[in-house]
Amino acid sequence: MKDFRYLENVTTLVLDEDKCIGCGLCEVVCPHTVFKVENPKASIIDRDACMECGACAANCPVEAISVTPGVGCASYIIQRWVKGKDAVIECC
Amino acid sequence: MKQLSIKKFDADPPKCDCEGNGRSNGDKVTPLQSLQPLSIPMAGAVDEDAPCCGPKPAPPSRPYEKSGYRIVHFVKDFVKTPVGDIPRIETGLKGLDIGGTIRARIGISRDRYKVAPGLYCVGSPDNESPVLVTANYKLSFDSLRKELAGLDAWILVLDTRGVNVWCAAGKRTFSTEEVIRQVKRVELEKMVSHRELILPQLGAPGVSSHKVKKGCGFKVIWGPIKARDIKAFLKNDKRTEVGMRQLTFTIRERIVLIPVELSLVVKPSLAILLAVFLLSGISPDIFSLSAAWFRGLNGAAAYLLGVFAGAVVVPVFLPWLPSRRFYIKGIQTGVTAGIILLLVLGQNITRLESVTLLLLAVSVSSYAAMNFTGATPYTSPSGVEKEMRQGIPVQLLAVVVAVITWVAAPFVS
């Protein structure tokens, strides 16, 4: 996946290192090797590879990670623009 | 009836005796009783000397067939367990599966291509065998089971509404709640003595492992992304190597997505093509049928080439097209396609018309390419939204200018 890079400085990913307990799950679930967990906490080693899937945040037992997960799909985003943020959106 | 101890559920009902007794076979617990009533003779016992007409009758119904149910073709037989008969499935794919895969890949009945959720097994699993969790999209199910030849395992299929693991996790149907629900529904705690579930890593956006543990007592172990790594993962003490955790997007993986992308644009395309033909007919004589046809064909060619450039050429050449923005990749391929069309059409069209056709091809290609972001495994929603804020105004402007000049062209010349 190193051949594919998307836009830089757009991800909403935030890691609170103070809360981190170093369990290592974020590193295990991330499909883009964004995290590295070593002595003893997690750190973000490749922020721009993040695709905001939300796997890390969902699996962090101490809620040290936050990200706005979503669907990176144009027709979904257009529907959200047109119908508003909370509208029921048809699958794309 | 003999009490079943949860040790080994290896059973093969088709061979089971009809006396209503279980057979003890060392540690193995074999079928407790036949599923057939005692008094009914075996349906297979056809009197070979009986008068015969027509073709040979079908083979006798198997003991586990049930009125009102149909046994799906990938079920080999059923294994008796404390919680009921569990289907044992084949690990090889048949023609039916391959045909189904092809249909789903070109978008025919793709949203209904699913298997029944619940518990299945492969091989001869016992209470220590691993439990693999997957989605009930038939393609997901097939890609898992074809990698399990020679393994003894339980397969827990979630009801993801016929959607693959990754998309279902995003849509929250492959979810913490669904894992807990199915574990309880199939009474998994009675089936296995361990308390572990192996989930595909791409289900992680929808499943919080600590909440699953809390909800049903089972610990989630994140398995590899691809089913083909399962054996290596199991051998590796249920740990994923870095390579098993990273997504890929090879040319093959991109090409298989193209037909579905195209199938999604068929309907809007028909409406657009109709509009192109109608707009092409507007002439100084109000409406010209011949113009609608001949100019319409040029417009349709530009539109279809635009779709091809955006939805086919961009996915194939994705890593080699300059720019990370998909709408720009689409502009690049759209310009190329448009210029080729103009070279073909040559002197048959006016200069104004050629500009129009180029703009049409470019805007369509750019939009189609931008839509491909939804099929890639590396574009973040924040990034897609950012490029759409730039791309859509450009595409809209190009389309509006194209329509105006296309309609104006007959009046100018």
Short mmCIF file of C-alpha atoms in Angstrom, two decimals:
data_model
loop_
_atom_site.label_atom_id
_atom_site.label_comp_id
_atom_site.label_asym_id
_atom_site.label_seq_id
_atom_site.Cartn_x
_atom_site.Cartn_y
_atom_site.Cartn_z
CA MET A 1 0.00 0.00 0.00
CA LYS A 2 3.04 2.20 0.15
CA ASP A 3 2.47 2.78 -3.59
CA PHE A 4 -0.80 4.51 -2.84
CA ARG A 5 -0.74 7.79 -0.97
CA TYR A 6 -3.74 10.04 -0.64
CA LEU A 7 -4.10 13.70 0.36
CA GLU A 8 -1.90 14.92 3.18
CA ASN A 9 -2.92 16.72 6.36
CA VAL A 10 -6.59 15.83 6.10
CA THR A 11 -7.12 13.05 8.62
CA THR A 12 -9.12 13.72 11.77
CA LEU A 13 -7.06 11.15 13.70
CA VAL A 14 -5.97 12.23 17.19
CA LEU A 15 -4.05 10.15 19.72
CA ASP A 16 -3.97 11.14 23.36
CA GLU A 17 -0.69 9.63 24.53
CA ASP A 18 -1.43 10.44 28.16
CA LYS A 19 -4.42 8.10 28.14
CA CYS A 20 -2.65 5.33 26.20
CA ILE A 21 -1.91 2.17 28.17
CA GLY A 22 0.20 0.60 25.43
CA CYS A 23 -2.03 -2.42 24.82
CA GLY A 24 -1.04 -2.49 21.17
CA LEU A 25 -4.48 -3.10 19.69
CA CYS A 26 -4.37 0.00 17.48
CA GLU A 27 -1.26 -1.33 15.80
CA VAL A 28 -2.94 -4.71 15.28
CA VAL A 29 -6.18 -3.43 13.75
CA CYS A 30 -4.84 -0.59 11.58
CA PRO A 31 -4.71 -1.71 7.94
CA HIS A 32 -2.24 1.06 7.04
CA THR A 33 0.45 0.75 9.72
CA VAL A 34 -0.29 4.19 11.12
CA PHE A 35 0.66 3.24 14.68
CA LYS A 36 3.72 1.84 16.35
CA VAL A 37 3.55 0.73 19.96
CA GLU A 38 6.87 0.69 21.81
CA ASN A 39 8.24 1.58 25.20
CA PRO A 40 5.52 1.60 26.36
CA LYS A 41 3.00 3.67 24.47
CA ALA A 42 1.51 4.04 21.03
CA SER A 43 2.64 6.74 18.66
CA ILE A 44 1.51 7.78 15.21
CA ILE A 45 4.27 7.00 12.74
CA ASP A 46 2.42 7.57 9.45
CA ARG A 47 -0.48 9.98 9.94
CA ASP A 48 -1.12 10.61 6.25
CA ALA A 49 -1.68 6.92 5.57
CA CYS A 50 -4.81 7.06 7.76
CA MET A 51 -8.04 6.44 5.88
CA GLU A 52 -10.27 7.18 8.87
CA CYS A 53 -11.83 3.72 9.01
CA GLY A 54 -12.17 4.02 12.79
CA ALA A 55 -10.83 0.55 13.67
CA CYS A 56 -8.28 1.95 16.13
CA ALA A 57 -10.74 4.19 17.96
CA ALA A 58 -13.34 1.41 18.20
CA ASN A 59 -10.79 -0.95 19.71
CA CYS A 60 -8.97 1.38 22.07
CA PRO A 61 -10.05 0.22 25.55
CA VAL A 62 -9.28 3.60 27.14
CA GLU A 63 -10.63 5.89 24.41
CA ALA A 64 -7.24 7.44 23.77
CA ILE A 65 -7.87 7.63 20.03
CA SER A 66 -10.45 9.70 18.24
CA VAL A 67 -11.20 9.87 14.54
CA THR A 68 -14.27 10.89 12.59
CA PRO A 69 -15.01 7.69 10.75
CA GLY A 70 -16.90 7.80 7.52
CA VAL A 71 -17.34 6.46 4.06
CA GLY A 72 -14.89 7.82 1.54
CA CYS A 73 -17.40 7.64 -1.22
CA ALA A 74 -18.36 10.56 -3.45
CA SER A 75 -22.06 9.80 -3.84
CA TYR A 76 -22.40 9.41 -0.07
CA ILE A 77 -20.77 12.79 0.50
CA ILE A 78 -22.94 14.46 -2.15
CA GLN A 79 -26.06 13.08 -0.47
CA ARG A 80 -24.83 14.45 2.84
CA TRP A 81 -24.25 17.87 1.28
CA VAL A 82 -27.69 17.92 -0.30
CA LYS A 83 -29.74 16.36 2.47
CA GLY A 84 -27.86 17.64 5.50
CA LYS A 85 -25.64 15.92 8.03
CA ASP A 86 -28.25 13.93 9.93
CA ALA A 87 -30.34 12.81 6.98
CA VAL A 88 -30.90 9.15 6.24
CA ILE A 89 -28.52 8.40 3.43
CA GLU A 90 -29.07 5.71 0.88
CA CYS A 91 -26.30 3.25 0.43
CA CYS A 92 -23.83 4.04 -2.24
CA MET B 1 -30.32 -42.06 24.26
CA LYS B 2 -26.70 -41.71 25.09
CA GLN B 3 -25.60 -38.48 26.71
CA LEU B 4 -23.37 -36.49 24.44
CA SER B 5 -20.10 -35.42 25.94
CA ILE B 6 -18.58 -32.37 24.35
CA LYS B 7 -15.40 -33.86 23.17
CA LYS B 8 -15.54 -34.68 19.55
CA PHE B 9 -18.52 -33.96 17.38
CA ASP B 10 -17.29 -35.88 14.45
CA ALA B 11 -20.30 -37.42 12.87
CA ASP B 12 -21.42 -38.38 9.48
CA PRO B 13 -25.18 -38.64 9.36
CA PRO B 14 -25.46 -40.16 5.90
CA LYS B 15 -23.86 -43.33 7.21
CA CYS B 16 -25.77 -43.37 10.45
CA ASP B 17 -27.61 -46.49 11.45
CA CYS B 18 -31.35 -46.63 11.58
CA GLU B 19 -31.71 -48.41 14.89
CA GLY B 20 -31.93 -45.25 16.87
CA ASN B 21 -28.72 -46.03 18.74
CA GLY B 22 -25.53 -44.09 18.87
CA ARG B 23 -22.30 -45.93 18.32
CA SER B 24 -19.44 -45.37 20.63
CA ASN B 25 -16.15 -45.02 18.84
CA GLY B 26 -13.48 -44.36 21.41
CA ASP B 27 -13.39 -40.69 22.15
CA LYS B 28 -15.51 -39.80 19.19
CA VAL B 29 -19.16 -39.23 19.66
CA THR B 30 -20.99 -40.44 16.64
CA PRO B 31 -24.60 -39.76 15.75
CA LEU B 32 -26.94 -40.33 18.63
CA GLN B 33 -29.78 -41.52 16.58
CA SER B 34 -30.88 -41.52 13.06
CA LEU B 35 -33.02 -38.67 11.98
CA GLN B 36 -35.36 -41.13 10.35
CA PRO B 37 -38.30 -42.68 12.16
CA LEU B 38 -37.79 -46.39 12.91
CA SER B 39 -40.82 -47.75 11.16
CA ILE B 40 -40.11 -46.29 7.75
CA PRO B 41 -37.87 -48.45 5.60
CA MET B 42 -34.93 -46.81 3.90
CA ALA B 43 -36.10 -44.91 0.89
CA GLY B 44 -32.98 -46.09 -0.86
CA ALA B 45 -34.14 -49.68 -0.79
CA VAL B 46 -35.66 -49.57 -4.21
CA ASP B 47 -36.74 -52.93 -5.47
CA GLU B 48 -34.49 -53.37 -8.48
CA ASP B 49 -36.93 -55.83 -10.04
CA ALA B 50 -39.87 -53.49 -9.78
CA PRO B 51 -41.40 -52.52 -13.09
CA CYS B 52 -39.54 -49.54 -14.39
CA CYS B 53 -40.71 -46.71 -16.56
CA GLY B 54 -39.13 -43.40 -17.42
CA PRO B 55 -35.68 -42.39 -16.24
CA LYS B 56 -34.07 -43.66 -13.07
CA PRO B 57 -35.55 -42.12 -9.91
CA ALA B 58 -33.53 -39.55 -7.98
CA PRO B 59 -31.36 -40.84 -5.15
CA PRO B 60 -33.12 -41.26 -1.81
CA SER B 61 -33.54 -38.20 0.36
CA ARG B 62 -30.76 -37.87 2.89
CA PRO B 63 -31.68 -38.31 6.56
CA TYR B 64 -31.13 -34.67 7.45
CA GLU B 65 -33.37 -33.25 4.78
CA LYS B 66 -36.28 -31.37 6.27
CA SER B 67 -39.61 -30.48 4.78
CA GLY B 68 -39.75 -26.81 3.89
CA TYR B 69 -35.96 -26.40 3.79
CA ARG B 70 -33.53 -26.70 0.96
CA ILE B 71 -29.98 -27.81 1.61
CA VAL B 72 -27.55 -25.51 -0.11
CA HIS B 73 -25.06 -27.00 -2.50
CA PHE B 74 -21.96 -26.21 -0.45
CA VAL B 75 -23.21 -28.23 2.55
CA LYS B 76 -21.56 -31.63 2.60
CA ASP B 77 -23.54 -33.07 5.53
CA PHE B 78 -24.52 -32.25 9.09
CA VAL B 79 -22.64 -32.76 12.32
CA LYS B 80 -24.63 -33.52 15.45
CA THR B 81 -23.74 -31.33 18.39
CA PRO B 82 -25.29 -30.44 21.74
CA VAL B 83 -26.88 -27.42 20.12
CA GLY B 84 -28.27 -29.13 17.05
CA ASP B 85 -27.15 -30.23 13.62
CA ILE B 86 -24.44 -27.98 12.25
CA PRO B 87 -23.83 -27.96 8.49
CA ARG B 88 -20.42 -29.11 7.44
CA ILE B 89 -19.41 -27.25 4.32
CA GLU B 90 -17.23 -28.01 1.34
CA THR B 91 -13.98 -26.13 0.94
CA GLY B 92 -13.91 -26.42 -2.83
CA LEU B 93 -15.84 -24.03 -5.04
CA LYS B 94 -18.20 -25.47 -7.64
CA GLY B 95 -19.53 -24.12 -10.90
CA LEU B 96 -22.50 -22.66 -9.07
CA ASP B 97 -20.20 -20.67 -6.81
CA ILE B 98 -18.07 -19.44 -9.66
CA GLY B 99 -21.15 -18.46 -11.65
CA GLY B 100 -22.48 -16.62 -8.63
CA THR B 101 -19.18 -14.82 -8.18
CA ILE B 102 -19.22 -13.68 -11.79
CA ARG B 103 -22.80 -12.43 -11.51
CA ALA B 104 -22.05 -10.55 -8.29
CA ARG B 105 -18.92 -9.05 -9.84
CA ILE B 106 -20.91 -7.62 -12.71
CA GLY B 107 -23.57 -6.36 -10.36
CA ILE B 108 -26.39 -8.83 -11.04
CA SER B 109 -28.38 -9.50 -7.84
CA ARG B 110 -25.26 -8.55 -5.91
CA ASP B 111 -27.34 -7.18 -3.04
CA ARG B 112 -29.09 -10.51 -2.55
CA TYR B 113 -26.06 -12.78 -2.84
CA LYS B 114 -25.89 -14.04 0.70
CA VAL B 115 -25.80 -17.12 2.91
CA ALA B 116 -27.88 -17.80 6.01
CA PRO B 117 -26.19 -16.46 9.14
CA GLY B 118 -25.32 -18.87 11.92
CA LEU B 119 -22.85 -21.64 12.65
CA TYR B 120 -21.13 -23.83 10.06
CA CYS B 121 -18.10 -26.05 10.22
CA VAL B 122 -15.33 -27.49 8.11
CA GLY B 123 -13.49 -30.75 8.70
CA SER B 124 -14.15 -32.45 12.01
CA PRO B 125 -14.00 -29.75 14.62
CA ASP B 126 -14.20 -30.41 18.34
CA ASN B 127 -14.62 -28.22 21.36
CA GLU B 128 -11.09 -26.88 21.05
CA SER B 129 -11.28 -25.93 17.40
CA PRO B 130 -11.00 -22.28 16.42
CA VAL B 131 -14.07 -20.20 15.64
CA LEU B 132 -13.73 -18.05 12.54
CA VAL B 133 -16.18 -15.18 12.15
CA THR B 134 -17.21 -13.79 8.77
CA ALA B 135 -19.88 -11.84 6.88
CA ASN B 136 -22.83 -13.39 5.09
CA TYR B 137 -22.00 -11.96 1.66
CA LYS B 138 -21.56 -15.13 -0.37
CA LEU B 139 -18.29 -13.87 -1.86
CA SER B 140 -16.86 -13.31 1.63
CA PHE B 141 -18.06 -16.73 2.74
CA ASP B 142 -16.59 -18.42 -0.36
CA SER B 143 -13.25 -16.67 -0.07
CA LEU B 144 -13.00 -17.90 3.52
CA ARG B 145 -14.10 -21.51 3.03
CA LYS B 146 -11.91 -22.14 0.01
CA GLU B 147 -8.87 -21.49 2.21
CA LEU B 148 -9.91 -23.96 4.90
CA ALA B 149 -9.19 -27.29 3.21
CA GLY B 150 -7.70 -29.67 5.75
CA LEU B 151 -8.62 -27.51 8.74
CA ASP B 152 -11.07 -28.36 11.50
CA ALA B 153 -12.90 -25.20 12.45
CA TRP B 154 -16.20 -23.60 13.29
CA ILE B 155 -17.41 -20.74 11.15
CA LEU B 156 -19.73 -18.17 12.65
CA VAL B 157 -21.48 -16.17 9.93
CA LEU B 158 -22.89 -12.82 11.01
CA ASP B 159 -25.95 -11.28 9.45
CA THR B 160 -24.30 -8.42 7.61
CA ARG B 161 -27.23 -8.15 5.22
CA GLY B 162 -25.24 -9.65 2.37
CA VAL B 163 -22.44 -7.10 2.59
CA ASN B 164 -18.72 -7.90 2.77
CA VAL B 165 -16.74 -7.60 6.00
CA TRP B 166 -15.08 -4.25 5.30
CA CYS B 167 -18.15 -2.40 4.02
CA ALA B 168 -20.37 -4.02 6.65
CA ALA B 169 -17.99 -2.84 9.36
CA GLY B 170 -18.31 0.66 7.92
CA LYS B 171 -22.10 0.35 7.80
CA ARG B 172 -22.10 -1.13 11.33
CA THR B 173 -23.76 -4.39 10.41
CA PHE B 174 -20.52 -6.25 11.08
CA SER B 175 -20.68 -4.91 14.61
CA THR B 176 -20.03 -5.54 18.27
CA GLU B 177 -23.75 -6.10 18.81
CA GLU B 178 -24.08 -8.56 15.92
CA VAL B 179 -21.09 -10.62 17.11
CA ILE B 180 -22.59 -10.84 20.60
CA ARG B 181 -26.04 -11.62 19.21
CA GLN B 182 -24.84 -14.50 17.02
CA VAL B 183 -22.57 -15.96 19.72
CA LYS B 184 -25.58 -16.13 22.01
CA ARG B 185 -27.98 -17.29 19.32
CA VAL B 186 -25.90 -20.32 18.34
CA GLU B 187 -25.02 -21.01 22.00
CA LEU B 188 -21.35 -21.02 21.17
CA GLU B 189 -20.37 -21.41 24.81
CA LYS B 190 -21.84 -24.94 24.67
CA MET B 191 -19.92 -25.77 21.52
CA VAL B 192 -16.38 -24.85 22.49
CA SER B 193 -14.45 -25.00 25.71
CA HIS B 194 -12.24 -22.01 24.84
CA ARG B 195 -13.48 -18.43 24.75
CA GLU B 196 -11.90 -17.03 21.63
CA LEU B 197 -13.27 -15.69 18.36
CA ILE B 198 -11.09 -15.05 15.34
CA LEU B 199 -12.34 -12.05 13.41
CA PRO B 200 -11.03 -10.70 10.12
CA GLN B 201 -9.03 -7.55 10.71
CA LEU B 202 -11.14 -5.56 8.29
CA GLY B 203 -14.10 -6.02 10.64
CA ALA B 204 -12.33 -3.90 13.26
CA PRO B 205 -14.01 -0.57 12.35
CA GLY B 206 -17.34 -2.08 13.44
CA VAL B 207 -16.30 -4.24 16.36
CA SER B 208 -14.86 -3.17 19.70
CA SER B 209 -13.05 -6.20 21.02
CA HIS B 210 -13.30 -5.15 24.66
CA LYS B 211 -17.07 -4.69 24.32
CA VAL B 212 -17.49 -8.16 22.77
CA LYS B 213 -15.62 -9.64 25.74
CA LYS B 214 -17.90 -7.78 28.10
CA GLY B 215 -21.03 -8.70 26.17
CA CYS B 216 -20.55 -12.45 25.71
CA GLY B 217 -17.34 -13.47 27.42
CA PHE B 218 -15.50 -14.25 24.20
CA LYS B 219 -12.15 -12.65 23.47
CA VAL B 220 -11.68 -11.26 19.99
CA ILE B 221 -8.47 -12.20 18.25
CA TRP B 222 -7.84 -10.15 15.12
CA GLY B 223 -6.98 -12.42 12.27
CA PRO B 224 -5.41 -11.59 8.92
CA ILE B 225 -7.04 -9.34 6.31
CA LYS B 226 -7.01 -12.07 3.69
CA ALA B 227 -8.46 -15.53 4.21
CA ARG B 228 -5.49 -17.04 2.39
CA ASP B 229 -3.29 -16.11 5.37
CA ILE B 230 -5.47 -17.99 7.88
CA LYS B 231 -3.40 -21.17 7.93
CA ALA B 232 -0.17 -19.23 8.43
CA PHE B 233 -1.89 -17.18 11.13
CA LEU B 234 -3.09 -20.28 13.00
CA LYS B 235 0.37 -21.82 12.77
CA ASN B 236 1.87 -18.57 14.04
CA ASP B 237 0.12 -18.95 17.39
CA LYS B 238 -2.80 -16.82 16.17
CA ARG B 239 -0.67 -13.77 15.60
CA THR B 240 -0.67 -11.74 12.40
CA GLU B 241 2.60 -10.81 10.74
CA VAL B 242 2.86 -7.18 9.57
CA GLY B 243 2.29 -8.27 5.96
CA MET B 244 -1.02 -9.93 6.86
CA ARG B 245 -2.24 -6.69 8.40
CA GLN B 246 -1.57 -4.41 5.46
CA LEU B 247 -4.01 -3.71 2.68
CA THR B 248 -3.02 -4.12 -0.92
CA PHE B 249 -4.61 -2.76 -4.08
CA THR B 250 -3.02 -4.68 -6.90
CA ILE B 251 -3.98 -4.28 -10.53
CA ARG B 252 -6.02 -7.48 -10.29
CA GLU B 253 -7.84 -6.24 -7.22
CA ARG B 254 -8.62 -3.00 -9.06
CA ILE B 255 -9.78 -4.60 -12.30
CA VAL B 256 -12.36 -6.87 -10.62
CA LEU B 257 -14.05 -3.76 -9.25
CA ILE B 258 -14.59 -2.16 -12.64
CA PRO B 259 -17.69 -4.09 -13.80
CA VAL B 260 -19.65 -3.18 -10.68
CA GLU B 261 -18.61 0.45 -11.03
CA LEU B 262 -19.90 0.36 -14.61
CA SER B 263 -23.11 -1.44 -13.65
CA LEU B 264 -23.86 1.39 -11.23
CA VAL B 265 -23.74 4.01 -14.00
CA VAL B 266 -25.93 2.16 -16.51
CA LYS B 267 -29.20 3.67 -15.32
CA PRO B 268 -28.12 7.32 -15.08
CA SER B 269 -26.28 6.88 -18.36
CA LEU B 270 -29.46 5.94 -20.22
CA ALA B 271 -31.12 9.16 -19.03
CA ILE B 272 -28.05 11.20 -19.90
CA LEU B 273 -27.76 9.68 -23.38
CA LEU B 274 -31.43 10.43 -24.05
CA ALA B 275 -30.79 14.05 -23.02
CA VAL B 276 -27.73 14.18 -25.29
CA PHE B 277 -29.77 13.02 -28.31
CA LEU B 278 -32.60 15.46 -27.53
CA LEU B 279 -30.24 18.41 -27.05
CA SER B 280 -28.44 17.50 -30.28
CA GLY B 281 -31.67 17.86 -32.24
CA ILE B 282 -32.30 21.47 -31.29
CA SER B 283 -31.65 23.43 -34.44
CA PRO B 284 -32.62 26.64 -36.24
CA ASP B 285 -35.59 24.61 -37.63
CA ILE B 286 -36.76 23.98 -34.04
CA PHE B 287 -35.89 20.30 -34.05
CA SER B 288 -34.00 18.23 -36.52
CA LEU B 289 -34.26 14.46 -36.32
CA SER B 290 -31.18 13.91 -38.43
CA ALA B 291 -29.19 16.31 -36.22
CA ALA B 292 -30.52 14.54 -33.14
CA TRP B 293 -29.15 11.31 -34.56
CA PHE B 294 -25.84 12.34 -36.12
CA ARG B 295 -24.80 15.02 -33.63
CA GLY B 296 -26.28 12.88 -30.87
CA LEU B 297 -23.97 10.01 -31.84
CA ASN B 298 -20.95 12.28 -31.46
CA GLY B 299 -22.20 13.47 -28.09
CA ALA B 300 -22.91 9.91 -26.97
CA ALA B 301 -19.44 8.83 -28.06
CA ALA B 302 -17.89 11.63 -26.01
CA TYR B 303 -19.99 10.67 -22.99
CA LEU B 304 -19.22 6.96 -23.20
CA LEU B 305 -15.52 7.61 -23.75
CA GLY B 306 -15.62 9.82 -20.67
CA VAL B 307 -17.13 6.97 -18.63
CA PHE B 308 -14.51 4.59 -20.00
CA ALA B 309 -11.66 7.00 -19.23
CA GLY B 310 -12.87 7.61 -15.68
CA ALA B 311 -14.27 4.26 -14.59
CA VAL B 312 -11.95 1.91 -16.48
CA VAL B 313 -8.69 3.64 -17.40
CA VAL B 314 -8.28 5.40 -14.04
CA PRO B 315 -8.67 2.24 -11.92
CA VAL B 316 -6.28 0.28 -14.15
CA PHE B 317 -3.59 2.96 -14.26
CA LEU B 318 -4.27 4.32 -10.77
CA PRO B 319 -0.75 4.29 -9.32
CA TRP B 320 0.85 5.65 -12.48
CA LEU B 321 -1.38 8.63 -13.13
CA PRO B 322 0.19 11.78 -11.73
CA SER B 323 -1.60 13.62 -8.89
CA ARG B 324 -3.15 12.03 -5.82
CA ARG B 325 -6.49 13.62 -6.53
CA PHE B 326 -8.87 11.34 -8.33
CA TYR B 327 -10.72 14.13 -10.11
CA ILE B 328 -7.43 15.25 -11.63
CA LYS B 329 -6.53 11.69 -12.64
CA GLY B 330 -9.94 11.67 -14.37
CA ILE B 331 -9.23 14.93 -16.15
CA GLN B 332 -5.96 13.49 -17.47
CA THR B 333 -7.55 10.36 -18.87
CA GLY B 334 -10.61 12.35 -20.06
CA VAL B 335 -8.46 14.79 -22.05
CA THR B 336 -6.64 11.88 -23.66
CA ALA B 337 -9.91 10.12 -24.55
CA GLY B 338 -11.42 13.39 -25.85
CA ILE B 339 -8.44 14.13 -28.09
CA ILE B 340 -8.56 10.62 -29.54
CA LEU B 341 -12.25 11.13 -30.32
CA LEU B 342 -11.54 14.46 -32.03
CA LEU B 343 -8.79 12.88 -34.13
CA VAL B 344 -11.26 10.22 -35.23
CA LEU B 345 -14.00 12.71 -36.03
CA GLY B 346 -11.56 15.02 -37.86
CA GLN B 347 -13.14 17.64 -40.08
CA ASN B 348 -16.70 16.35 -39.65
CA ILE B 349 -17.45 18.70 -36.78
CA THR B 350 -17.03 22.41 -36.16
CA ARG B 351 -14.37 23.79 -33.87
CA LEU B 352 -17.02 24.82 -31.35
CA GLU B 353 -18.42 21.32 -31.35
CA SER B 354 -15.00 19.77 -30.81
CA VAL B 355 -14.41 21.96 -27.75
CA THR B 356 -17.79 20.85 -26.44
CA LEU B 357 -17.10 17.16 -26.91
CA LEU B 358 -13.75 17.50 -25.19
CA LEU B 359 -15.34 19.27 -22.22
CA LEU B 360 -18.04 16.62 -21.97
CA ALA B 361 -15.57 13.73 -22.01
CA VAL B 362 -13.36 15.45 -19.44
CA SER B 363 -16.13 16.28 -16.98
CA VAL B 364 -17.67 12.81 -17.15
CA SER B 365 -14.29 11.13 -16.78
CA SER B 366 -13.34 13.35 -13.86
CA TYR B 367 -16.60 12.63 -12.06
CA ALA B 368 -16.41 8.88 -12.69
CA ALA B 369 -12.81 8.80 -11.43
CA MET B 370 -13.79 10.73 -8.31
CA ASN B 371 -16.48 8.15 -7.64
CA PHE B 372 -13.88 5.40 -7.69
CA THR B 373 -12.57 6.71 -4.34
CA GLY B 374 -15.45 4.80 -2.75
CA ALA B 375 -14.03 1.52 -4.03
CA THR B 376 -10.43 2.03 -2.96
CA PRO B 377 -9.07 0.90 0.39
CA TYR B 378 -6.93 3.97 1.07
CA THR B 379 -8.94 7.17 0.61
CA SER B 380 -10.05 8.94 3.77
CA PRO B 381 -13.50 10.56 3.80
CA SER B 382 -11.93 13.87 4.83
CA GLY B 383 -9.66 13.69 1.80
CA VAL B 384 -12.47 12.73 -0.56
CA GLU B 385 -14.59 15.60 0.68
CA LYS B 386 -11.67 17.99 0.24
CA GLU B 387 -11.06 17.00 -3.35
CA MET B 388 -14.77 17.05 -4.10
CA ARG B 389 -14.95 20.68 -3.02
CA GLN B 390 -12.42 21.40 -5.75
CA GLY B 391 -13.50 18.85 -8.32
CA ILE B 392 -17.26 19.26 -8.43
CA PRO B 393 -17.25 22.99 -9.30
CA VAL B 394 -14.79 22.27 -12.13
CA GLN B 395 -16.92 19.39 -13.43
CA LEU B 396 -20.15 21.37 -13.17
CA LEU B 397 -18.67 24.34 -14.99
CA ALA B 398 -17.39 22.10 -17.77
CA VAL B 399 -20.79 20.42 -18.19
CA VAL B 400 -22.71 23.70 -18.22
CA VAL B 401 -20.36 25.23 -20.79
CA ALA B 402 -20.53 22.03 -22.83
CA VAL B 403 -24.33 21.99 -22.89
CA ILE B 404 -24.60 25.69 -23.81
CA THR B 405 -22.06 25.49 -26.63
CA TRP B 406 -23.49 22.21 -27.90
CA VAL B 407 -26.97 23.70 -28.19
CA ALA B 408 -25.60 26.99 -29.57
CA ALA B 409 -23.34 25.41 -32.18
CA PRO B 410 -25.99 24.88 -34.92
CA PHE B 411 -27.11 28.49 -34.56
CA VAL B 412 -23.58 29.89 -34.77
CA SER B 413 -22.60 27.98 -37.85
#
